[in-house]
Amino acid sequence: MAPGETTWKLSLFAPKPTVQAALLAHDLIDDWDHELVIAGREVAEDRPDEWVLEGWYPRKPGKAEEAALGGLFEGKTPRITVEELPPADWVTLSQHNAPPIRAGRLHVHTPDYPADRHAIDFVIPASQAFGTGQHKTTAGCLEMLGAMKASGVIARNIADIGTGTGLLGFAALALWPRALITLTDIDPVCTGVVEENARLNGIPMGAGAGEAVMIVADGMDDPLLEVRGPYDLLIANILAGPLVSLAPDFAKAVSPGGNLLLAGLLAGEQEAVVKRAMARAGFRMAARLQRGDWAILWLRRRRQW
């Protein structure tokens, strides 16, 4: 969905378990129309059990798009409302003026707020990419990275898959400043976003120790990503469905005894499905966080299969 284009939004209101089940059903569909982007959320903070499933489409949706969304629900489909949105970058708008977050030693803020000189500080402007630190999964990953460092994890070669703004990769590099780090995303827009954020935060771009390389890649499918491995820390804050599909690739990319940080999955059914896939691929649980409805998982690759 390019910024500046008219977008159509479809909304379906339902109880929290119903929307979460629909999100899980979506993750299991291999041939989903990638132009129909969906997300689920609370209607309001004071109404945590009332949720809405939202879909965004670059053209006026027809019966096929409505049927696709409705088909995610078992039983009676909630009423679908369709709304034409004015031309705008809705990702940027959703992040504008977002309050700062503090996760251990890490402090993340947009330019609307001051830096924290007592913390490892990052300024991440609202942008066309996801990952300012405001979403519970991103904030949870920052917490888990701090916990990894505190527990003695040594990371010399790091990859951040689905990096978005580059924030999680930058945070990892701040914690392990001599590491090699590879940032990837499927969206080409992220390249410019990451490079600008690297400049703002003094992160050198390059192929050496303490520098970051940015790659446009679909999952783990890139020769440079393969050549720069194996990784002793791989981060993937994406979605449950892709995490399950990528489990065998993660096993090939992470060194024996290496660490895998996963997020973007709802606690409960999605978490269980992801854990099973990772166990089959040779990973074992090291630690878990839950922030709101979202699970953040730290796993280690077994040294022996």
CSV table of C-alpha atoms in Angstrom, one decimal:
chain,number,residue,atom,x,y,z
A,1,MET,CA,0.0,0.0,0.0
A,2,ALA,CA,1.9,3.1,-1.2
A,3,PRO,CA,1.7,6.3,0.9
A,4,GLY,CA,-0.5,8.9,-0.6
A,5,GLU,CA,-3.0,6.5,-2.2
A,6,THR,CA,-6.7,6.3,-1.3
A,7,THR,CA,-7.3,3.3,1.0
A,8,TRP,CA,-10.5,1.5,1.9
A,9,LYS,CA,-11.0,0.1,5.3
A,10,LEU,CA,-13.2,-2.9,6.3
A,11,SER,CA,-14.1,-3.3,9.9
A,12,LEU,CA,-15.7,-6.3,11.7
A,13,PHE,CA,-16.6,-5.9,15.4
A,14,ALA,CA,-16.7,-9.0,17.6
A,15,PRO,CA,-15.6,-10.2,21.1
A,16,LYS,CA,-11.9,-10.6,21.7
A,17,PRO,CA,-11.7,-14.4,21.4
A,18,THR,CA,-13.6,-14.3,18.1
A,19,VAL,CA,-11.3,-11.8,16.5
A,20,GLN,CA,-8.2,-13.7,17.9
A,21,ALA,CA,-9.5,-16.9,16.3
A,22,ALA,CA,-10.0,-15.1,13.0
A,23,LEU,CA,-6.4,-13.8,13.2
A,24,LEU,CA,-5.2,-17.4,13.8
A,25,ALA,CA,-7.2,-18.6,10.8
A,26,HIS,CA,-5.7,-15.9,8.6
A,27,ASP,CA,-2.1,-17.0,9.6
A,28,LEU,CA,-2.9,-20.5,8.3
A,29,ILE,CA,-3.9,-19.4,4.8
A,30,ASP,CA,-1.1,-19.7,2.3
A,31,ASP,CA,-2.7,-18.0,-0.7
A,32,TRP,CA,-4.0,-14.9,1.1
A,33,ASP,CA,-4.2,-11.7,-1.1
A,34,HIS,CA,-1.2,-9.7,0.1
A,35,GLU,CA,-2.9,-6.5,-0.9
A,36,LEU,CA,-5.6,-7.1,1.8
A,37,VAL,CA,-3.7,-6.2,5.0
A,38,ILE,CA,-5.5,-7.1,8.3
A,39,ALA,CA,-5.0,-6.5,12.0
A,40,GLY,CA,-6.9,-6.9,15.2
A,41,ARG,CA,-7.1,-4.6,18.2
A,42,GLU,CA,-9.1,-3.5,21.2
A,43,VAL,CA,-11.9,-1.0,20.5
A,44,ALA,CA,-10.7,1.1,23.4
A,45,GLU,CA,-8.5,0.6,26.5
A,46,ASP,CA,-11.5,0.7,28.8
A,47,ARG,CA,-13.2,-2.0,26.7
A,48,PRO,CA,-10.6,-4.8,26.5
A,49,ASP,CA,-13.0,-7.5,25.6
A,50,GLU,CA,-14.4,-5.7,22.6
A,51,TRP,CA,-12.2,-6.0,19.5
A,52,VAL,CA,-12.3,-5.1,15.9
A,53,LEU,CA,-10.8,-6.9,12.9
A,54,GLU,CA,-9.7,-4.3,10.4
A,55,GLY,CA,-8.7,-4.8,6.8
A,56,TRP,CA,-7.1,-2.2,4.4
A,57,TYR,CA,-7.3,-2.5,0.7
A,58,PRO,CA,-5.9,-0.2,-2.1
A,59,ARG,CA,-9.1,-0.3,-4.1
A,60,LYS,CA,-12.8,-0.3,-3.4
A,61,PRO,CA,-13.4,-3.8,-2.0
A,62,GLY,CA,-15.9,-6.1,-3.6
A,63,LYS,CA,-17.7,-9.3,-2.6
A,64,ALA,CA,-14.4,-11.3,-2.9
A,65,GLU,CA,-12.6,-9.2,-0.3
A,66,GLU,CA,-15.6,-9.1,2.0
A,67,ALA,CA,-16.0,-12.9,1.7
A,68,ALA,CA,-12.3,-13.4,2.5
A,69,LEU,CA,-12.6,-11.5,5.7
A,70,GLY,CA,-15.9,-13.0,6.6
A,71,GLY,CA,-14.5,-16.5,5.9
A,72,LEU,CA,-12.1,-16.1,8.8
A,73,PHE,CA,-15.0,-16.3,11.3
A,74,GLU,CA,-16.6,-19.5,12.4
A,75,GLY,CA,-20.4,-19.4,12.6
A,76,LYS,CA,-22.1,-16.1,12.1
A,77,THR,CA,-20.0,-13.5,10.4
A,78,PRO,CA,-20.0,-10.0,12.1
A,79,ARG,CA,-21.4,-7.2,10.1
A,80,ILE,CA,-18.8,-5.6,7.8
A,81,THR,CA,-18.5,-1.8,7.5
A,82,VAL,CA,-16.6,-0.3,4.6
A,83,GLU,CA,-15.0,3.1,4.7
A,84,GLU,CA,-13.1,5.1,2.2
A,85,LEU,CA,-10.1,6.8,3.7
A,86,PRO,CA,-8.5,10.0,2.4
A,87,PRO,CA,-5.0,9.7,0.8
A,88,ALA,CA,-2.5,9.3,3.6
A,89,ASP,CA,0.2,7.2,5.0
A,90,TRP,CA,-1.8,5.4,7.7
A,91,VAL,CA,1.2,3.7,9.3
A,92,THR,CA,2.9,7.1,9.9
A,93,LEU,CA,-0.3,8.6,11.2
A,94,SER,CA,-0.8,5.8,13.6
A,95,GLN,CA,2.7,6.4,15.1
A,96,HIS,CA,2.6,10.2,15.2
A,97,ASN,CA,3.0,11.6,18.7
A,98,ALA,CA,3.3,8.1,20.2
A,99,PRO,CA,4.6,8.4,23.8
A,100,PRO,CA,8.2,7.2,24.6
A,101,ILE,CA,8.8,3.7,26.0
A,102,ARG,CA,11.5,2.5,28.4
A,103,ALA,CA,12.5,-1.2,28.3
A,104,GLY,CA,15.3,-1.8,30.8
A,105,ARG,CA,18.3,0.3,29.7
A,106,LEU,CA,16.6,1.1,26.4
A,107,HIS,CA,14.6,4.3,25.7
A,108,VAL,CA,12.8,4.8,22.5
A,109,HIS,CA,10.9,8.0,21.4
A,110,THR,CA,9.8,9.9,18.4
A,111,PRO,CA,11.3,13.4,17.7
A,112,ASP,CA,8.2,14.9,19.6
A,113,TYR,CA,9.9,13.9,22.9
A,114,PRO,CA,13.3,14.5,24.4
A,115,ALA,CA,16.1,12.0,24.7
A,116,ASP,CA,16.9,10.3,28.0
A,117,ARG,CA,20.6,10.8,28.6
A,118,HIS,CA,20.6,8.2,31.4
A,119,ALA,CA,19.5,5.4,29.0
A,120,ILE,CA,20.5,3.8,25.7
A,121,ASP,CA,18.5,6.3,23.7
A,122,PHE,CA,16.9,5.9,20.2
A,123,VAL,CA,14.9,8.4,18.2
A,124,ILE,CA,12.6,6.7,15.7
A,125,PRO,CA,10.4,9.1,13.7
A,126,ALA,CA,6.9,8.0,12.6
A,127,SER,CA,7.5,6.4,9.2
A,128,GLN,CA,6.2,4.3,6.4
A,129,ALA,CA,7.6,1.2,8.2
A,130,PHE,CA,6.4,-0.6,11.4
A,131,GLY,CA,8.4,-0.6,14.6
A,132,THR,CA,8.6,2.7,16.6
A,133,GLY,CA,8.7,0.6,19.8
A,134,GLN,CA,5.1,1.4,20.7
A,135,HIS,CA,3.6,-1.9,19.8
A,136,LYS,CA,3.7,-4.4,22.7
A,137,THR,CA,5.6,-6.9,20.6
A,138,THR,CA,8.4,-4.5,19.8
A,139,ALA,CA,8.6,-3.2,23.4
A,140,GLY,CA,8.6,-6.8,24.6
A,141,CYS,CA,11.5,-7.7,22.2
A,142,LEU,CA,13.5,-4.8,23.6
A,143,GLU,CA,12.9,-6.1,27.1
A,144,MET,CA,13.9,-9.6,26.1
A,145,LEU,CA,17.1,-8.4,24.4
A,146,GLY,CA,18.1,-6.7,27.7
A,147,ALA,CA,17.4,-9.9,29.6
A,148,MET,CA,19.5,-11.9,27.1
A,149,LYS,CA,22.4,-9.5,27.6
A,150,ALA,CA,22.0,-9.5,31.4
A,151,SER,CA,22.0,-13.3,31.4
A,152,GLY,CA,25.4,-13.5,29.7
A,153,VAL,CA,24.4,-14.1,26.1
A,154,ILE,CA,27.3,-13.4,23.7
A,155,ALA,CA,26.2,-12.3,20.2
A,156,ARG,CA,28.8,-11.8,17.6
A,157,ASN,CA,26.6,-12.2,14.5
A,158,ILE,CA,23.0,-11.0,14.6
A,159,ALA,CA,20.1,-10.9,12.0
A,160,ASP,CA,16.9,-9.0,12.4
A,161,ILE,CA,14.3,-10.5,10.0
A,162,GLY,CA,11.4,-8.1,9.2
A,163,THR,CA,13.2,-5.2,10.6
A,164,GLY,CA,10.8,-2.4,9.7
A,165,THR,CA,12.4,0.8,11.1
A,166,GLY,CA,15.6,-1.1,12.1
A,167,LEU,CA,14.9,-0.5,15.8
A,168,LEU,CA,15.4,-4.0,17.2
A,169,GLY,CA,18.6,-4.5,15.1
A,170,PHE,CA,19.9,-1.1,16.4
A,171,ALA,CA,19.1,-2.1,20.0
A,172,ALA,CA,20.9,-5.4,19.6
A,173,LEU,CA,23.9,-3.6,18.2
A,174,ALA,CA,23.9,-1.2,21.1
A,175,LEU,CA,23.9,-4.2,23.5
A,176,TRP,CA,26.6,-6.1,21.5
A,177,PRO,CA,28.5,-3.2,19.9
A,178,ARG,CA,31.1,-5.3,18.1
A,179,ALA,CA,28.7,-7.7,16.4
A,180,LEU,CA,28.0,-8.1,12.7
A,181,ILE,CA,24.3,-7.3,12.1
A,182,THR,CA,22.1,-8.0,9.1
A,183,LEU,CA,18.7,-6.3,8.8
A,184,THR,CA,16.1,-7.5,6.3
A,185,ASP,CA,12.6,-6.7,5.3
A,186,ILE,CA,10.3,-7.8,2.4
A,187,ASP,CA,9.2,-4.1,1.9
A,188,PRO,CA,11.7,-2.0,-0.2
A,189,VAL,CA,10.4,1.1,1.5
A,190,CYS,CA,12.2,0.0,4.7
A,191,THR,CA,15.7,0.5,3.1
A,192,GLY,CA,15.4,4.2,3.1
A,193,VAL,CA,13.7,4.2,6.5
A,194,VAL,CA,16.4,2.1,8.1
A,195,GLU,CA,19.2,4.2,6.5
A,196,GLU,CA,17.7,7.4,7.8
A,197,ASN,CA,17.1,6.0,11.3
A,198,ALA,CA,20.7,4.7,11.3
A,199,ARG,CA,21.9,8.2,10.5
A,200,LEU,CA,19.8,9.7,13.3
A,201,ASN,CA,21.1,7.3,15.9
A,202,GLY,CA,24.7,7.2,14.8
A,203,ILE,CA,24.5,3.6,13.6
A,204,PRO,CA,27.2,3.0,10.9
A,205,MET,CA,26.0,1.1,7.8
A,206,GLY,CA,28.5,-1.4,6.4
A,207,ALA,CA,29.7,-5.0,6.4
A,208,GLY,CA,32.1,-4.9,9.3
A,209,ALA,CA,31.9,-5.4,13.1
A,210,GLY,CA,29.7,-2.8,14.7
A,211,GLU,CA,28.0,-2.0,11.4
A,212,ALA,CA,24.6,-2.8,9.9
A,213,VAL,CA,23.8,-4.2,6.5
A,214,MET,CA,20.3,-3.8,5.1
A,215,ILE,CA,18.8,-6.3,2.7
A,216,VAL,CA,15.4,-6.5,0.9
A,217,ALA,CA,14.5,-10.2,1.3
A,218,ASP,CA,11.4,-12.5,1.5
A,219,GLY,CA,12.0,-14.3,4.8
A,220,MET,CA,15.4,-16.0,4.7
A,221,ASP,CA,15.5,-16.2,0.9
A,222,ASP,CA,18.6,-14.1,0.0
A,223,PRO,CA,22.2,-15.2,-0.8
A,224,LEU,CA,23.9,-12.5,1.2
A,225,LEU,CA,21.8,-13.4,4.2
A,226,GLU,CA,22.9,-17.0,3.8
A,227,VAL,CA,26.5,-16.1,3.3
A,228,ARG,CA,26.7,-13.9,6.4
A,229,GLY,CA,25.4,-16.7,8.6
A,230,PRO,CA,25.2,-18.7,10.8
A,231,TYR,CA,23.8,-16.3,13.4
A,232,ASP,CA,24.1,-16.7,17.1
A,233,LEU,CA,21.2,-14.3,17.6
A,234,LEU,CA,18.3,-14.1,15.1
A,235,ILE,CA,15.3,-11.8,15.8
A,236,ALA,CA,12.0,-12.2,14.0
A,237,ASN,CA,9.1,-9.9,15.1
A,238,ILE,CA,6.7,-10.7,12.2
A,239,LEU,CA,3.5,-12.9,12.3
A,240,ALA,CA,2.7,-16.4,13.5
A,241,GLY,CA,2.0,-17.9,10.1
A,242,PRO,CA,5.4,-16.8,8.6
A,243,LEU,CA,7.2,-17.9,11.8
A,244,VAL,CA,5.8,-21.4,11.4
A,245,SER,CA,6.8,-21.5,7.8
A,246,LEU,CA,10.3,-20.2,8.5
A,247,ALA,CA,11.1,-22.6,11.3
A,248,PRO,CA,13.3,-25.0,9.2
A,249,ASP,CA,15.1,-22.0,7.6
A,250,PHE,CA,15.8,-20.6,11.1
A,251,ALA,CA,17.3,-23.9,12.2
A,252,LYS,CA,19.7,-23.7,9.2
A,253,ALA,CA,20.6,-20.1,9.9
A,254,VAL,CA,21.1,-20.2,13.7
A,255,SER,CA,24.3,-21.8,15.0
A,256,PRO,CA,24.1,-24.7,17.4
A,257,GLY,CA,23.5,-23.2,20.9
A,258,GLY,CA,22.4,-19.9,19.2
A,259,ASN,CA,19.5,-17.8,20.2
A,260,LEU,CA,16.2,-17.1,18.5
A,261,LEU,CA,13.9,-14.2,19.5
A,262,LEU,CA,10.3,-14.4,18.2
A,263,ALA,CA,7.4,-12.1,18.4
A,264,GLY,CA,4.3,-11.0,16.5
A,265,LEU,CA,2.2,-13.9,17.9
A,266,LEU,CA,-0.8,-13.9,20.2
A,267,ALA,CA,-0.6,-15.8,23.4
A,268,GLY,CA,-2.6,-19.0,23.4
A,269,GLU,CA,-3.3,-20.9,20.1
A,270,GLN,CA,-0.8,-19.0,18.0
A,271,GLU,CA,1.9,-19.3,20.5
A,272,ALA,CA,1.3,-23.1,20.8
A,273,VAL,CA,1.5,-23.5,17.0
A,274,VAL,CA,4.7,-21.6,16.8
A,275,LYS,CA,6.3,-23.4,19.8
A,276,ARG,CA,5.5,-26.8,18.1
A,277,ALA,CA,7.0,-25.7,14.8
A,278,MET,CA,10.2,-24.5,16.6
A,279,ALA,CA,10.5,-27.7,18.7
A,280,ARG,CA,10.3,-29.8,15.5
A,281,ALA,CA,13.0,-27.6,14.0
A,282,GLY,CA,15.3,-28.2,17.0
A,283,PHE,CA,14.7,-25.2,19.3
A,284,ARG,CA,14.0,-25.3,23.0
A,285,MET,CA,12.4,-22.6,25.1
A,286,ALA,CA,14.7,-20.4,27.2
A,287,ALA,CA,12.3,-17.7,28.4
A,288,ARG,CA,9.0,-16.1,27.7
A,289,LEU,CA,7.3,-12.7,28.2
A,290,GLN,CA,3.7,-11.7,27.7
A,291,ARG,CA,2.8,-8.1,27.1
A,292,GLY,CA,-1.0,-7.7,26.8
A,293,ASP,CA,-2.2,-10.4,24.5
A,294,TRP,CA,1.2,-10.9,22.8
A,295,ALA,CA,3.8,-13.5,23.6
A,296,ILE,CA,7.6,-12.9,23.2
A,297,LEU,CA,9.7,-16.1,23.0
A,298,TRP,CA,13.4,-16.6,23.5
A,299,LEU,CA,14.5,-20.0,22.2
A,300,ARG,CA,17.9,-21.7,21.8
A,301,ARG,CA,18.9,-24.1,19.1
A,302,ARG,CA,19.8,-27.5,20.4
A,303,ARG,CA,23.5,-28.4,20.1
A,304,GLN,CA,22.6,-31.9,19.1
A,305,TRP,CA,19.7,-33.0,16.9
